[in-house]
XYZ file of C-alpha atoms in Angstrom:
238
model
C -29.177 139.376 -69.147
C -32.079 139.400 -71.034
C -33.604 142.457 -69.485
C -30.311 144.190 -70.352
C -30.153 143.438 -73.860
C -32.776 144.592 -77.067
C -35.613 142.021 -77.566
C -38.747 142.734 -79.924
C -42.171 143.681 -78.354
C -43.479 140.098 -77.928
C -40.916 138.734 -75.999
C -40.705 142.023 -73.650
C -44.071 141.058 -72.947
C -43.568 137.315 -71.982
C -40.564 137.977 -70.015
C -42.249 140.775 -67.992
C -45.696 138.058 -67.825
C -42.773 135.329 -66.989
C -44.224 134.997 -63.257
C -47.816 135.276 -64.247
C -47.027 132.375 -66.816
C -45.220 130.103 -64.910
C -48.356 130.413 -61.878
C -50.942 130.060 -65.155
C -48.613 126.815 -66.210
C -48.833 125.236 -62.565
C -52.218 125.610 -61.873
C -53.365 124.149 -65.575
C -51.093 121.492 -64.002
C -52.867 120.888 -61.156
C -56.165 121.250 -62.569
C -55.346 118.386 -64.843
C -54.348 116.165 -62.183
C -57.996 116.956 -60.262
C -59.441 116.020 -62.946
C -57.305 112.814 -63.939
C -56.961 114.591 -67.253
C -53.697 115.577 -69.414
C -54.203 117.417 -72.674
C -58.414 116.693 -72.248
C -57.348 112.595 -72.479
C -58.198 110.730 -69.488
C -55.398 109.076 -66.823
C -55.506 106.787 -64.426
C -53.057 107.388 -61.498
C -54.011 105.450 -58.407
C -56.581 103.131 -60.361
C -60.116 102.715 -59.761
C -62.118 102.181 -56.018
C -65.179 100.474 -57.877
C -65.499 97.387 -59.511
C -67.882 96.299 -62.487
C -70.407 93.656 -61.236
C -72.033 90.861 -63.717
C -74.302 92.510 -66.044
C -78.000 91.282 -64.939
C -80.397 90.111 -67.412
C -82.396 92.146 -69.098
C -80.315 95.572 -68.042
C -78.869 97.838 -70.236
C -76.182 99.055 -68.009
C -73.950 97.611 -65.586
C -73.655 98.857 -61.780
C -70.445 99.197 -60.141
C -69.824 98.935 -56.707
C -67.091 100.596 -53.749
C -64.101 97.927 -53.365
C -63.123 99.172 -49.855
C -66.486 100.709 -48.563
C -65.451 104.310 -46.210
C -61.508 104.778 -48.241
C -60.992 107.890 -50.291
C -59.695 108.343 -53.549
C -56.041 109.560 -53.015
C -56.072 112.608 -55.538
C -58.437 113.984 -58.059
C -61.428 112.079 -59.093
C -61.952 108.324 -59.582
C -61.098 107.383 -63.432
C -64.384 105.318 -63.400
C -66.571 108.446 -63.531
C -65.070 108.410 -67.154
C -67.131 104.950 -68.124
C -70.475 106.368 -66.673
C -73.974 107.168 -67.593
C -73.861 110.146 -65.538
C -70.417 111.327 -66.354
C -71.396 114.711 -68.230
C -73.488 116.031 -65.091
C -71.471 114.604 -62.565
C -68.256 116.773 -64.252
C -70.534 120.063 -64.997
C -71.482 120.044 -61.480
C -68.288 119.442 -60.097
C -66.611 121.960 -62.582
C -69.405 124.762 -61.856
C -69.030 124.443 -58.393
C -65.076 124.653 -57.906
C -65.477 128.030 -60.225
C -67.691 129.734 -58.078
C -65.649 128.980 -55.171
C -62.435 129.829 -57.027
C -64.278 132.988 -58.072
C -65.259 133.816 -55.228
C -62.346 133.140 -53.442
C -60.491 135.464 -56.098
C -62.756 138.246 -55.352
C -62.537 138.580 -51.902
C -58.710 138.275 -52.283
C -59.370 141.311 -54.452
C -61.431 143.489 -51.500
C -58.734 142.530 -49.190
C -56.112 143.932 -51.283
C -58.030 146.950 -51.529
C -58.148 147.212 -47.728
C -54.310 147.212 -47.757
C -53.979 149.790 -50.436
C -56.751 152.219 -48.781
C -54.703 151.652 -44.967
C -51.550 152.164 -46.453
C -52.469 155.772 -48.606
C -54.908 156.314 -45.266
C -57.662 156.296 -46.969
C -60.692 156.051 -44.446
C -63.638 156.698 -46.549
C -62.154 153.916 -48.584
C -62.109 151.409 -45.858
C -65.565 152.349 -44.255
C -67.798 152.460 -47.374
C -66.152 150.096 -49.878
C -64.291 147.853 -48.347
C -66.905 146.823 -45.092
C -69.958 146.925 -47.237
C -68.388 144.878 -50.275
C -67.710 142.434 -47.769
C -70.686 142.265 -46.302
C -72.478 141.670 -49.780
C -70.066 138.787 -50.709
C -70.119 137.138 -47.860
C -73.516 137.399 -47.300
C -74.476 136.189 -50.634
C -71.695 134.441 -52.625
C -69.881 133.389 -49.222
C -72.748 131.669 -48.223
C -73.234 129.816 -51.413
C -69.719 128.461 -51.177
C -70.723 127.508 -47.696
C -73.573 125.449 -48.727
C -71.432 124.087 -51.739
C -69.145 122.392 -48.920
C -71.748 121.485 -46.857
C -73.318 119.791 -49.711
C -70.358 117.998 -50.519
C -69.505 116.883 -46.809
C -72.798 115.588 -45.976
C -73.913 111.887 -46.564
C -77.180 112.491 -47.865
C -78.145 108.760 -48.339
C -77.759 108.672 -44.292
C -80.411 111.828 -43.784
C -82.634 109.780 -45.866
C -83.352 112.764 -48.270
C -82.488 113.922 -51.701
C -79.437 116.665 -51.950
C -80.874 119.809 -52.181
C -80.536 122.431 -55.425
C -78.387 124.979 -54.148
C -79.739 127.699 -57.261
C -82.953 126.869 -56.373
C -82.149 127.555 -52.248
C -80.417 130.873 -53.386
C -83.101 131.699 -55.628
C -85.948 131.486 -53.000
C -83.773 133.038 -50.434
C -84.626 135.926 -52.963
C -88.477 135.066 -53.339
C -89.218 133.741 -49.912
C -87.182 135.148 -47.221
C -88.140 133.051 -44.109
C -89.108 130.318 -46.254
C -86.367 127.315 -46.987
C -88.009 124.670 -49.346
C -85.089 122.835 -49.991
C -82.635 122.558 -46.828
C -78.844 122.514 -46.597
C -77.540 122.569 -43.055
C -80.652 120.503 -41.155
C -82.541 117.281 -42.587
C -86.072 117.754 -40.357
C -88.786 120.804 -41.119
C -89.216 123.343 -40.700
C -85.328 124.604 -41.164
C -86.018 126.755 -38.401
C -82.270 127.960 -38.273
C -81.187 127.569 -42.208
C -84.666 130.682 -42.702
C -83.313 132.652 -40.172
C -80.080 132.590 -41.363
C -81.073 133.647 -44.817
C -83.141 136.553 -43.488
C -80.377 137.924 -41.724
C -77.927 137.249 -44.446
C -80.356 139.064 -46.744
C -80.880 142.053 -44.667
C -77.320 142.565 -44.605
C -76.915 142.270 -48.094
C -79.448 144.988 -48.819
C -77.943 147.438 -46.097
C -74.827 147.163 -47.821
C -75.935 148.126 -51.300
C -76.827 152.052 -49.995
C -73.876 152.109 -47.870
C -71.250 151.209 -50.813
C -72.911 153.464 -53.089
C -74.467 156.554 -51.605
C -71.876 158.275 -48.617
C -68.525 158.137 -50.443
C -69.719 160.203 -53.579
C -71.643 162.536 -51.312
C -68.811 163.192 -48.811
C -66.346 163.196 -52.176
C -69.246 166.027 -53.402
C -69.188 168.218 -50.160
C -65.309 167.970 -50.214
C -64.986 169.624 -53.782
C -68.168 172.073 -52.536
C -65.878 173.346 -49.636
C -62.794 173.556 -51.612
C -64.432 175.499 -54.063
C -66.093 177.615 -51.414
C -62.761 178.239 -49.918
C -61.034 178.742 -53.267
C -63.668 181.396 -54.170
C -63.580 183.317 -50.913
C -59.394 183.603 -51.479
C -60.191 184.889 -54.916
C -62.816 187.511 -53.303
C -60.708 188.252 -50.679
């Protein structure tokens, strides 16, 4: 009924994008639940898994310990993080890593959709010289970063006796010093043989994907245009 009747431009725009607005609202609610936030106000849905210990004389901080070791918070973040000294770096690190994972996932979905689009219109060049090298480049660099993020989250670094690696540092040194891993993610002992070889392979794949993605398709299109122009000239000449 709304679509059939006359409505102004603003309402028409909202009506046309009603499903986008619905999804945006659902995902914003989901994100708020993950961070235990509602309109930027902290919530306490499931209580905390920690308990504060008595303050020690001479210390300007209080230590919190886990009530039941080995338990996992049901959903979202434990609200006790809102009262810690490391709240800001913890939240910033988590949000940055989640943003990277979601952003890379969104770009990969876009590349995959381009494949189905090219397949539907039977554009073989787009598949061979756009989709394949784009996927190789994305997975070699940013897909690898997402795997390192998830691996870092799932690793018990206290059990390994090592400090958690700085992933930005690892990614930078992947380009500056190929084959040398200064801060390993997948191994807990030197010389990080597996990760070093993996990074060299991914770096080579990314370098191969760049000219593969940029050069063949324009050259093929140029050749097709020249051939069509030549046929057109010969037809007029005849």
